Structures are given as C-alpha cells and as structure tokens.
Coordinates of C-alpha atoms in Angstrom, one line a residue:
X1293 CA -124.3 -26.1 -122.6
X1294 CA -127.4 -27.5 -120.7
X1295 CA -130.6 -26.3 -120.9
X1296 CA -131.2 -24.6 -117.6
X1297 CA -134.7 -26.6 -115.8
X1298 CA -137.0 -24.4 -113.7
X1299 CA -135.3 -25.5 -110.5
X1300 CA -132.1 -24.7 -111.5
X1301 CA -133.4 -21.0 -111.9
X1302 CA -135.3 -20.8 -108.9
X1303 CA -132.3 -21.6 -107.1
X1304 CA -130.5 -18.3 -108.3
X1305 CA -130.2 -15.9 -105.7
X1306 CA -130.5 -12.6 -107.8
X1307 CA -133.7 -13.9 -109.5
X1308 CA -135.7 -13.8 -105.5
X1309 CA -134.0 -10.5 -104.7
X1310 CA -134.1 -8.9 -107.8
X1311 CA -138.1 -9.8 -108.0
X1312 CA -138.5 -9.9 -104.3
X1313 CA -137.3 -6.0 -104.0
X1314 CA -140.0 -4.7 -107.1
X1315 CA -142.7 -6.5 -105.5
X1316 CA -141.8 -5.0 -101.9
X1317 CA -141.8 -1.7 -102.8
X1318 CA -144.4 -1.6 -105.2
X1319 CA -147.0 -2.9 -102.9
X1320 CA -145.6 -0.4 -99.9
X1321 CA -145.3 2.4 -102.1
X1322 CA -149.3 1.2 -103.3
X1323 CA -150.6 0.7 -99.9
X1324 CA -149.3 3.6 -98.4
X1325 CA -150.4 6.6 -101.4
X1326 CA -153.9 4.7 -101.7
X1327 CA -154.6 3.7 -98.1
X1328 CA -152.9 6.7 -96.7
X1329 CA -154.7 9.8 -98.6
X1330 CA -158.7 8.4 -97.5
X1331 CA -157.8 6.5 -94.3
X1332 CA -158.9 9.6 -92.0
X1333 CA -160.6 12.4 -93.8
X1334 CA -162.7 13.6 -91.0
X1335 CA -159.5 13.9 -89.4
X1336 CA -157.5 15.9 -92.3
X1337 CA -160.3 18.1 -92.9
X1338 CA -159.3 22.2 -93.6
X1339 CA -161.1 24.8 -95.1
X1340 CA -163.8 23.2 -97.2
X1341 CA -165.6 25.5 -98.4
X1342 CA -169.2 26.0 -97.6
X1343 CA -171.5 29.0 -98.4
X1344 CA -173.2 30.6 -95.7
X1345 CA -176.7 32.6 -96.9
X1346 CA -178.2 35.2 -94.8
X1347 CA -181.3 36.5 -96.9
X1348 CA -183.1 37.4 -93.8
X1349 CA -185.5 41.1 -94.2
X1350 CA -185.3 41.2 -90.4
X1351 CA -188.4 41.6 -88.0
X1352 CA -189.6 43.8 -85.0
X1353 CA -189.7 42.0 -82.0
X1354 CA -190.9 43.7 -78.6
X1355 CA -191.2 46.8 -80.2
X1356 CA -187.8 47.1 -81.9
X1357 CA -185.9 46.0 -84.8
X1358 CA -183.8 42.7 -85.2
X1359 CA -182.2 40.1 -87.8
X1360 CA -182.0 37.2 -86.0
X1361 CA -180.5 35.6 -89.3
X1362 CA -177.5 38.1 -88.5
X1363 CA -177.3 36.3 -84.9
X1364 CA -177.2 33.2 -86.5
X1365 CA -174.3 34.0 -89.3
X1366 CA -172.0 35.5 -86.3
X1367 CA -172.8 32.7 -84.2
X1368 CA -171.4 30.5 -86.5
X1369 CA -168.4 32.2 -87.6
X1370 CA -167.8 32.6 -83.5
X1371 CA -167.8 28.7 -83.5
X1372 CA -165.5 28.2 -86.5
X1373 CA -162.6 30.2 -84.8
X1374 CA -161.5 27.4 -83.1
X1375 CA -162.4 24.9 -85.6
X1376 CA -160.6 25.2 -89.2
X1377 CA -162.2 22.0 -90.0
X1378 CA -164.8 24.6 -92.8
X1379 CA -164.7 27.6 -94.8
X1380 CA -167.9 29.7 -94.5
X1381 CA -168.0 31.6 -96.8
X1382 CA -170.5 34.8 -96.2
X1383 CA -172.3 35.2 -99.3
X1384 CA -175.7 36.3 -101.0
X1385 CA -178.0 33.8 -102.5
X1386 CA -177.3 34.5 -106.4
X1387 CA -173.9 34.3 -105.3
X1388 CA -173.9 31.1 -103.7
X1389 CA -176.2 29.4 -106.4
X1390 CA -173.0 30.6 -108.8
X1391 CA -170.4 29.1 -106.6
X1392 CA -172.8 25.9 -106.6
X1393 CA -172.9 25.4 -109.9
X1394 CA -168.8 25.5 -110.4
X1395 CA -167.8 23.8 -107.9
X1396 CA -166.7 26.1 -106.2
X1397 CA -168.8 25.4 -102.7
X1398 CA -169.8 21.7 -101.6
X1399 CA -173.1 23.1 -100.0
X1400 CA -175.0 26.4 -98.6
X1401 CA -176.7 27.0 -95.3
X1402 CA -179.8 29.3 -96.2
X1403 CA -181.0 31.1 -94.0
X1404 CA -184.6 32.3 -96.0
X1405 CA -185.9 36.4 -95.7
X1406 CA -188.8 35.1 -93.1
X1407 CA -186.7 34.1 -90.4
X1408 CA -187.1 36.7 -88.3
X1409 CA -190.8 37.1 -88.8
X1410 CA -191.6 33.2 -87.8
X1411 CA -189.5 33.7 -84.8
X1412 CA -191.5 37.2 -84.3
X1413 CA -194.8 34.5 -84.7
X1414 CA -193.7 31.9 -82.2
X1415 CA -193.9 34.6 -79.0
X1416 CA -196.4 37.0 -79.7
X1417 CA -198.7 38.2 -77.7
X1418 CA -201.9 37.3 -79.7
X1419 CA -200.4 33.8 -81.6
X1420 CA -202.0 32.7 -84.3
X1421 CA -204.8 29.2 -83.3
X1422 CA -202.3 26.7 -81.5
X1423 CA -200.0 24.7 -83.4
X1424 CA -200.6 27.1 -86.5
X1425 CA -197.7 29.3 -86.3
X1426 CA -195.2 28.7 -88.8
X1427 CA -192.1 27.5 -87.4
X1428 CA -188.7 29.2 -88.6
X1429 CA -186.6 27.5 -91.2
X1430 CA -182.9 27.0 -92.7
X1431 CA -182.3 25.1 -95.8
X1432 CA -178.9 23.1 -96.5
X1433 CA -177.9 22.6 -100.1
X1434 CA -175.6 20.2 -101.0
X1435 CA -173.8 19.7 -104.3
X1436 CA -173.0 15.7 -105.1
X1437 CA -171.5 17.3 -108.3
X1438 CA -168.6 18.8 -106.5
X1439 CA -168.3 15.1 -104.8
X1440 CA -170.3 13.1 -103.3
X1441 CA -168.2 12.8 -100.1
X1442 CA -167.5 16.4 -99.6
X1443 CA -171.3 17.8 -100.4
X1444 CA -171.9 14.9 -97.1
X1445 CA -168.9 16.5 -95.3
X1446 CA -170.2 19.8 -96.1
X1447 CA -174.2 18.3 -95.4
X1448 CA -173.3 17.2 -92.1
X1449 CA -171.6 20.6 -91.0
X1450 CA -174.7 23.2 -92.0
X1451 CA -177.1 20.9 -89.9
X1452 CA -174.9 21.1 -87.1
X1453 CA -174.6 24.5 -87.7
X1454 CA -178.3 25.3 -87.9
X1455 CA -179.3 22.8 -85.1
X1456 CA -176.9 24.5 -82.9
X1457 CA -178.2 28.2 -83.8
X1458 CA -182.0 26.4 -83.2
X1459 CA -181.0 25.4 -79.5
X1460 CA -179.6 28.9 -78.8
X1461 CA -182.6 30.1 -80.2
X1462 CA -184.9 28.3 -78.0
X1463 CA -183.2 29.0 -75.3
X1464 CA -184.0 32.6 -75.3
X1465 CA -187.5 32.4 -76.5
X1466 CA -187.7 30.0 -73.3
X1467 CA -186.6 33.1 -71.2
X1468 CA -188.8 35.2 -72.7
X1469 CA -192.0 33.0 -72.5
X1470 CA -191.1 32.8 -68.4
X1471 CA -191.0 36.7 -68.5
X1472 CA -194.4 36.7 -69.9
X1473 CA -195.5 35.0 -67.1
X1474 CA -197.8 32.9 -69.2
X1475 CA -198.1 28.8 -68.5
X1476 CA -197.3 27.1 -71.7
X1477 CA -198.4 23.3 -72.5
X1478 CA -195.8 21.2 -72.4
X1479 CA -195.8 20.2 -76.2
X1480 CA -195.3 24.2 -77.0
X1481 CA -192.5 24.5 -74.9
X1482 CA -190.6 21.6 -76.6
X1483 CA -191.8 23.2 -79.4
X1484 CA -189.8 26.7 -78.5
X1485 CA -187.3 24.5 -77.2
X1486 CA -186.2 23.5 -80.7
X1487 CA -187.5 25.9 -82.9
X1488 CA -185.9 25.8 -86.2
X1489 CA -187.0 23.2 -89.1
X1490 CA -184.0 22.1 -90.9
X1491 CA -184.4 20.9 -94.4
X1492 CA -182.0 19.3 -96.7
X1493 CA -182.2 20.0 -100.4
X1494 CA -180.1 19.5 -103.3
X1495 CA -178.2 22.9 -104.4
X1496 CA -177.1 21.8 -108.0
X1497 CA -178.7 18.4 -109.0
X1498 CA -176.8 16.1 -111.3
X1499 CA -178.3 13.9 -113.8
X1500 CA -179.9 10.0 -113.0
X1501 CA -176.9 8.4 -114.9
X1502 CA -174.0 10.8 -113.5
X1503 CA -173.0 7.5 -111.0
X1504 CA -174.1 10.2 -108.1
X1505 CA -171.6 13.0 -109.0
X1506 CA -168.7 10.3 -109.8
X1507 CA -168.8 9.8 -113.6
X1508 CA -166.2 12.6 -114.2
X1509 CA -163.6 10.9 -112.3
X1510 CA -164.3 7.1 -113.6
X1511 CA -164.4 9.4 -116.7
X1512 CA -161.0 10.9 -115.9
X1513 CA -159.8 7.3 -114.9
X1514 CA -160.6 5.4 -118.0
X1515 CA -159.1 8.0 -120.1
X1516 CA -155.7 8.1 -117.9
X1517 CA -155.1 4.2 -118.1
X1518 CA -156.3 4.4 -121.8
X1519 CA -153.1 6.6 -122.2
X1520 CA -151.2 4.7 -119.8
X1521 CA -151.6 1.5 -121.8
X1522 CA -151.7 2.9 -124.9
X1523 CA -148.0 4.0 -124.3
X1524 CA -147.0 0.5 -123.2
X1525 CA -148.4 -1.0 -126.3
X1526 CA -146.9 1.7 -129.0
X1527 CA -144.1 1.2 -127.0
X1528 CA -143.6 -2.6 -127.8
X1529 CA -145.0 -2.6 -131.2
X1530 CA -142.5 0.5 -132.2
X1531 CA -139.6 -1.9 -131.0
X1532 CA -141.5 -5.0 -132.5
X1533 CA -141.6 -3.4 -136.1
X1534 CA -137.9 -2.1 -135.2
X1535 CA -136.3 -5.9 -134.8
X1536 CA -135.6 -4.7 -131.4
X1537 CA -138.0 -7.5 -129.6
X1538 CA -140.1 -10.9 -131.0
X1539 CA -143.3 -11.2 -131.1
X1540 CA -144.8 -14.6 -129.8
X1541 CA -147.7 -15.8 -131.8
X1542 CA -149.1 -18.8 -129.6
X1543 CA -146.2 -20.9 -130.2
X1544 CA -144.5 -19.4 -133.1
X1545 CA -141.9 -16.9 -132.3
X1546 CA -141.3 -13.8 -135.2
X1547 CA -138.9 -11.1 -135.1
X1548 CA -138.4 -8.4 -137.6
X1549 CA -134.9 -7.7 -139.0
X1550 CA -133.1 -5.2 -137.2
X1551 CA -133.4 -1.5 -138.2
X1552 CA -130.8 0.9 -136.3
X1553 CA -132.2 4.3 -135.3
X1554 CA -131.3 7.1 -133.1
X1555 CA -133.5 6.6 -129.5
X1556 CA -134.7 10.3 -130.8
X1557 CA -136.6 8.9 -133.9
X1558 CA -137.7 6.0 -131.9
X1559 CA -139.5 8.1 -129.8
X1560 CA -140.8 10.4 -132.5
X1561 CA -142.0 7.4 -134.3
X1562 CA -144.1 6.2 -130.8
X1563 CA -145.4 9.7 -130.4
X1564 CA -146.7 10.1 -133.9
X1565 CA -148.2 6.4 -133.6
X1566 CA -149.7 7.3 -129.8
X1567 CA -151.2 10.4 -131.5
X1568 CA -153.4 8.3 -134.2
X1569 CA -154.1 5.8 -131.3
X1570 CA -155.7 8.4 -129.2
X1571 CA -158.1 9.9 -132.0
X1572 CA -159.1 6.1 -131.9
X1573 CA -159.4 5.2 -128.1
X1574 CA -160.8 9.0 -127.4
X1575 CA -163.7 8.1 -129.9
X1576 CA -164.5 4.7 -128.6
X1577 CA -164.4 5.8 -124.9
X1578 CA -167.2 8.4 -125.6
X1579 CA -169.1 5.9 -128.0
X1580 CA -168.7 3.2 -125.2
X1581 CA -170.0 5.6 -122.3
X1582 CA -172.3 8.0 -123.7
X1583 CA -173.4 6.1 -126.2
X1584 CA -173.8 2.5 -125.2
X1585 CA -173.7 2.7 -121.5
X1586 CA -176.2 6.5 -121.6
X1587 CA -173.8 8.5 -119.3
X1588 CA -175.6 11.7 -118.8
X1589 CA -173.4 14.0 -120.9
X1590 CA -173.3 17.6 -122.8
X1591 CA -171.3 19.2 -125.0
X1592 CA -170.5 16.1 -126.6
X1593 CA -167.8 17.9 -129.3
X1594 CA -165.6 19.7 -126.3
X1595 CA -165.6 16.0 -124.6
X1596 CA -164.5 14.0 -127.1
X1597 CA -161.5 16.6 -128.2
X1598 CA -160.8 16.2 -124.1
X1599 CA -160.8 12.7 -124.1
X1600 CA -158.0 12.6 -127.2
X1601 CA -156.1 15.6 -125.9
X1602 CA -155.7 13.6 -122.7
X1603 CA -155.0 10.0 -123.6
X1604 CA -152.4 11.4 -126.0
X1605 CA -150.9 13.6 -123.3
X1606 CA -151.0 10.7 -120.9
X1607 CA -149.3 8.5 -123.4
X1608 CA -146.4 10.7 -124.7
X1609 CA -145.7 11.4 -121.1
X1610 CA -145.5 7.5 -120.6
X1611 CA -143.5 7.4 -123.8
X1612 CA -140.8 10.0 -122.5
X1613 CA -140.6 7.7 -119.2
X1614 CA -140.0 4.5 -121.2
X1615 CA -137.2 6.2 -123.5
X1616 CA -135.3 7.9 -120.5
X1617 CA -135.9 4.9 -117.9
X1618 CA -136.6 1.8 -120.5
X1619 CA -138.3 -1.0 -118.5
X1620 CA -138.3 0.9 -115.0
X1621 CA -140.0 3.3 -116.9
X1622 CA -143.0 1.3 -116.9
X1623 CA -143.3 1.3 -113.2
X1624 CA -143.0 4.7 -113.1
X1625 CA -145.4 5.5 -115.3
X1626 CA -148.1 3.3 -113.4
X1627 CA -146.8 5.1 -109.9
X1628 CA -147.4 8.9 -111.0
X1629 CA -150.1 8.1 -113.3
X1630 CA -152.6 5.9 -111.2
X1631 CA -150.7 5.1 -107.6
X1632 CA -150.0 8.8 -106.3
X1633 CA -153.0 10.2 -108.8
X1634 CA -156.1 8.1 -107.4
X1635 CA -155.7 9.1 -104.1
X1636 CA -154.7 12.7 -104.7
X1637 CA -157.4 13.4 -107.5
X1638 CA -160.0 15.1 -104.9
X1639 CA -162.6 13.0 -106.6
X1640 CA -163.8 10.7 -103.9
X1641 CA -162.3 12.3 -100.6
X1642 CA -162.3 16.1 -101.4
X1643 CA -158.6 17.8 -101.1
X1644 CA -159.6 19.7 -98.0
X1645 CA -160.0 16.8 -96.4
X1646 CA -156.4 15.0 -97.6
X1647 CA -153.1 15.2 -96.0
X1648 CA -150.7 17.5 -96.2
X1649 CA -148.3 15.5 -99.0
X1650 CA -151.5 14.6 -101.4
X1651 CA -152.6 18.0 -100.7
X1652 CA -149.3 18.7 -102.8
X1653 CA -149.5 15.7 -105.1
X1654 CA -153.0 17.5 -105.5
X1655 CA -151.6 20.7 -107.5
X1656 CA -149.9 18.5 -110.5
X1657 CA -150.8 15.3 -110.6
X1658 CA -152.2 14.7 -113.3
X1659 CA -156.2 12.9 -112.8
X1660 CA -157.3 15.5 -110.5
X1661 CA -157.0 18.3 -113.4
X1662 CA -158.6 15.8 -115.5
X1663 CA -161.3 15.4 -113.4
X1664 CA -161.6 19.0 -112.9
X1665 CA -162.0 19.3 -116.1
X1666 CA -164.7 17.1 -117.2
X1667 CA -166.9 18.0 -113.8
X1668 CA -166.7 21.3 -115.8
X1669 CA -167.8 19.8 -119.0
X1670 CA -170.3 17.0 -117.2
X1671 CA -172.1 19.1 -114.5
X1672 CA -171.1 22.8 -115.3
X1673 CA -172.0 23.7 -118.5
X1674 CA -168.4 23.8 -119.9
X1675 CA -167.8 26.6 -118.4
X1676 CA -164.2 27.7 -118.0
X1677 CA -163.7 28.7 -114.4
X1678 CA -165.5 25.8 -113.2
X1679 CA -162.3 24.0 -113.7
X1680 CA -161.7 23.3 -118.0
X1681 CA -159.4 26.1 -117.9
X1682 CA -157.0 24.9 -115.4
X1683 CA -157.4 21.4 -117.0
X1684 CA -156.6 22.8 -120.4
X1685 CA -153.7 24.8 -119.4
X1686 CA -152.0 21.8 -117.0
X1687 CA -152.5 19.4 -120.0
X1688 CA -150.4 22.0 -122.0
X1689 CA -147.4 22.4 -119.6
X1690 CA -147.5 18.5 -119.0
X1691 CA -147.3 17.9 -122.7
X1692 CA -144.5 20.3 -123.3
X1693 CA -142.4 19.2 -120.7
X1694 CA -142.9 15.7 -121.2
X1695 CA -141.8 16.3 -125.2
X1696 CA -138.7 18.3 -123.7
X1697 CA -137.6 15.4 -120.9
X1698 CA -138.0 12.9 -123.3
X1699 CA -136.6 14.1 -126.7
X1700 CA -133.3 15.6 -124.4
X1701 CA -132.4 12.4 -122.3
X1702 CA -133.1 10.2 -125.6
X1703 CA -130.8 13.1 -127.8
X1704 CA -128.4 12.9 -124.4
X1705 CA -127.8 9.1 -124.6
X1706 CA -127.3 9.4 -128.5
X1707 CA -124.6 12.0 -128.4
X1708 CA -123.0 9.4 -125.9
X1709 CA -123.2 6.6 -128.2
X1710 CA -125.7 4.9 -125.7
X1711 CA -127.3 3.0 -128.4
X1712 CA -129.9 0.3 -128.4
X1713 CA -127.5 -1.9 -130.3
X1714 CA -123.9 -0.4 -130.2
X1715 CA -122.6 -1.2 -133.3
X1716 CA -125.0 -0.9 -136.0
X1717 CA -123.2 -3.5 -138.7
X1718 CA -124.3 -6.1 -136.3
X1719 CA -127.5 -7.4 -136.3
X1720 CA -126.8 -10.4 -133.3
X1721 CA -130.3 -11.9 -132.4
X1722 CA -129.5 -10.6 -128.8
X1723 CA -128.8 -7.4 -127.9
X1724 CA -125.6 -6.4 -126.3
X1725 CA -125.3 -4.5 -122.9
X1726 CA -125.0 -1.1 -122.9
X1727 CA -122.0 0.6 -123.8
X1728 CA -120.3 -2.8 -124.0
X1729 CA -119.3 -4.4 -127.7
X1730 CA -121.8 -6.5 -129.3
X1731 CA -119.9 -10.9 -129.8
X1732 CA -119.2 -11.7 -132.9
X1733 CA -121.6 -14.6 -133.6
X1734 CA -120.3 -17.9 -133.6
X1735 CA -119.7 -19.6 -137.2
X1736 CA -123.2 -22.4 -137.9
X1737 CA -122.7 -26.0 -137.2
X1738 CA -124.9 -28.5 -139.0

C-alpha cells in the first residue's frame, strides 16, 4: 500500500470537518465566556456592596438640634431606590473598617463626627476671619484588595454620592444666607454653593508588590493551569510507561511493552503520581513568586499547603475528565477550568457587575474560590470568613466528586468490557477500536 503524501490527506473531507468543527466551536465558545462576562460591566452592575458611615455628633443650628450627616445617609438611600446598581450598606465605622479588611465592602463613604459643626461654621452669625472657616468633609475609602475594578466602581459611586449631598447642601445654605439678608462676595457664595470637600483615601492598603490588589488571582491562575497541565502530562506519561502510546525522542520513536490494566487502576496510578507532582509544582510556585519574584506575601506555611491542595485538586479533576471522556476530555478540562473560570472568577470585573449566567458560573467554578481564598491569605490576614473557608470547603466537595465521577465511569466501562485494548493476549502495536476485536497481526516478511 502507498504511502499516503500530504496532499492526498488534505484532500480528505473528514480531516477539514472533523478539525474545522473543534476549531469553530472552541474559539465561539472562547470568545463568547471571555468577551461576554467584562464586555459591559457598568451596564451589569447590582448590588455591590459599599459601606455607608455616618459618625456625625450632630450640631445646633439656628437655635435647635440637627445631624445633617443623617440628611445625607437618607438622601442617599432615597436616590438608590431607583437605582440597584449599589448596595449601601448603613454601618458604623469599626464596622465598616471590618468589612474592609475581608472583603466584604469595595469602599466606605465617611461621613466624619464634625459635619454638622463645619456646616454650623459656614452660616453663623459671627464667622470666623474670611476664608478661615473649615469647610465640611466626607471621606471615600476604597479597597484595591477586594479588586481593583470594583474598589473604582465603588470609588466612583461615593463621590457621586457625596458631591450630590454637597450641591443639596449648598443649596439650602444659599436660602438661608438670602434670609439673612447679608451681601456675600461672590467667591463665598460659590464657596456655599459647593460646600463639601471630598477626599479619597485608601480603606485597606495592600502591599507595593501585590500587582495593585491582582496577585491573588494571577496567584490563583498559575496554580489552576499548573494543575491543568500537570493532569495532561501524568496523563501521557501514565499511558507512555503503560505501552499504551510512544514516545518520540527527536527522531527516535520508543514505546514500552504493553501492560493491560483495568481504566480504574489507570487512573489510581495518575492520581497517586498527580499527587507527588503537586507537592513539587506547589513548592516551586511559591519559591518562584515569593521568593524570586518578592510577591508581598504572609503566612507563607497556609499558602504553600493551598497551592498543593489546589494544583492536586485541579489535576485529579482533569484526570477524571480524561478517563471518562479520553481525548475530548482534554477540551473540557481547558473549557471549565480556564474558558468559563477567567471570566467568572470576580477577580478583575467584580461578580456584581457580571451577567446573570457568570453570575452562576460564579458560585462553582472553580478560580473564583481559589482566588477567594488566597485574597484571604494575601490581604486578610488568613482569616477564615474573609473567604479561606469557602475556598477550603469548595476544594473538598470538588475533590470528592471528581474521585467519585471518575473512579465510577472508569469502573462503568470496565464491567462492560470497554477496555483500552480488548483482548489482553494481544499486544498489536495499534490499538483496536473500541468494543471491536483486536487483527491478528500479519505473519513477517523479510
């Protein structure tokens, strides 16, 4: 029989739509998850959660009490019934400063104890030397730890807040400067005009090397394609070392002899070798990033037993793909692990400000747990309901059922006689298809 030359297979129909069909829908299925979760946050924006801090003692003005800081917090939450777009969330200062430093809040609006007094200052009848009263203030916290896109989303939406409260201010200390009946220069009256002083400060500061807030998830990232790739090589050196494929040594071509085993060893023998890989790749990643590269980092024990837990649960769950799905398996593993995960992780565009579907993709997939987790472990101080718990707990359920999806299609397909090689006295260079009986090898020829 010929030798077939490469035009002779390019002119085979089921080669282009075969190829043509995987590349299709894996660059749809790409563009749409990645392009499709970040193409219109400001647009998909719900309920992100932003403290709102009213520590204002209150002040007498024209003989009789007020907080005007209690104006300014109804004012507010008057304006966010008909926009669902932000979360405020009415609490004290020590409280917010908590929810700051878990991530639980991307950013405060402050309202400080003096707020009614320096209002009080601006009107009264004897004023302090011109252009020596204090002016009132509100402070915005943000919190780049949380990430960097929703402590700017959240930024953004306290100074329009407080810029707004400012121009209703002015407007009545306007009204009551007229009802004084007392000339004012023109520089005072755009003065009262716009009274407030908004200032922007940073509510739980991350470290120089954090990558502004983003180290977790290229953190998180690394350790998820580690596990990823991992899988795909313990995959094909399991089957190398098994006779099941060659290995190609530049141009020398080796295969091992055959050795028949169940698919449920096969894969016991990947996950036992993707568990001594991970102690490996988990230690290098830390000594490559916190070590070499001087990522800000804490707690450096917790982190590294993170970074092997999750490269080996990311890798046995690639493993059970492969061994129910063989080669598709691949695919899939890079569609949930990296294609549906980036975009749904909440570690770029926060998950408030996703659609509804990544919202979903949000509450399992895998990177944004991961990332959860080491923003806990990174920027929180480890602590456990700043997100290591729920990390901990999802990397538990993902390993179990991965080991139970796995072992049970691979146990499935052996009590079906769906083996790798059918008939287990014949050890033909090629394998057979499956199910069907292996040819008898034809007798050698000199």
């Amino acid at each position: 029989m010929p030798h077939p030359t490469p035009p002779s297979v390019l002119r085979r129909p089921a080669l282009w739509i075969g190829t043509g069909l995987i590349a299709a829908v894996v660059s749809m299925l790409f563009a749409l998850l990645y392009v499709g979760g970040n193409v219109n946050p400001r647009g998909n924006l719900r309920d992100l959660p932003v403290a709102l801090v009213n520590s204002d003692a209150g002040a007498e003005i024209g003989g009789r009490p007020v907080n005007l800081g209690e104006q300014v917090v109804s004012g507010i939450q008057k304006a966010a019934q008909g926009d669902k777009s932000i979360d405020w969330q009415v609490v004290s200062r020590e409280e917010a400063d908590k929810r700051l430093g878990r991530g639980k809040v991307f950013g405060a609006l402050v309202i400080p104890a003096d707020y009614s007094a320096t209002v009080a200052g601006l009107t009264a009848p004897q004023p302090a030397p011109q252009g020596k009263a204090a002016p009132p203030t509100m402070t915005v916290l943000t919190n780049q730890a949380a990430g960097s896109i929703g402590s700017s989303m959240s930024s953004q939406a306290a100074q329009k807040a407080a810029h707004a409260a400012s121009a209703q201010l002015g407007q009545e200390l306007l009204k009551q400067a007229a009802a004084q009946k007392t000339p004012l220069p023109t520089a005072a009256q755009l003065k009262l005009a716009d009274p407030v002083t908004v200032t922007v400060a940073d509510g739980h500061p991350v470290g120089a090397r954090s990558a502004m807030g983003l180290s977790a998830f290229y953190y998180a990232l690394v350790l998820v394609v580690c596990g990823m790739l991992g899988a795909n090589v313990v995959n094909s050196q399991v089957d190398t070392a098994l006779g099941y494929l060659h290995t190609d040594f530049g141009p020398i071509r080796k295969r091992e002899p055959v050795q028949h085993t169940s698919r449920v060893r096969t894969l016991a023998i990947g996950i036992a070798l993707m568990l001594g890989l991970s102690l490996v790749m988990g230690t290098l990643v830390e000594v490559a990033t916190v070590g070499i590269l001087d990522m800000d980092a804490s707690h450096l024990g917790l982190l590294w037993l993170y970074s092997v837990a999750t490269i080996a649960v990311v890798g046995i769950g690639s493993l059970a793909l492969f061994a129910a799905f063989g080669t598709p398996g691949m695919l899939l593993a890079t569609i949930v692990f990296v294609a549906m995960a980036v975009p749904s992780s909440g570690a770029t565009v926060p998950v408030q400000a996703l659609p509804g579907f990544f919202r979903a993709l949000a509450e399992f997939e895998p990177l944004r747990q991961v990332t959860e987790g080491l923003r806990s472990l990174l920027y929180y101080g480890a602590q456990a309901d700043a997100g290591l718990t729920r990390a901990w707990g999802s990397m538990g359920v993902a390993l179990v059922a991965a080991l139970l999806f796995g072992f049970a299609v691979a146990r499935l397909y052996d009590r079906k006689g769906l083996h790798r090689i059918p008939h287990p006295d014949t050890e033909a260079d090629t394998e057979a298809g499956v199910g069907a009986p292996a040819e008898t090898p034809a007798p050698a020829t000199a």
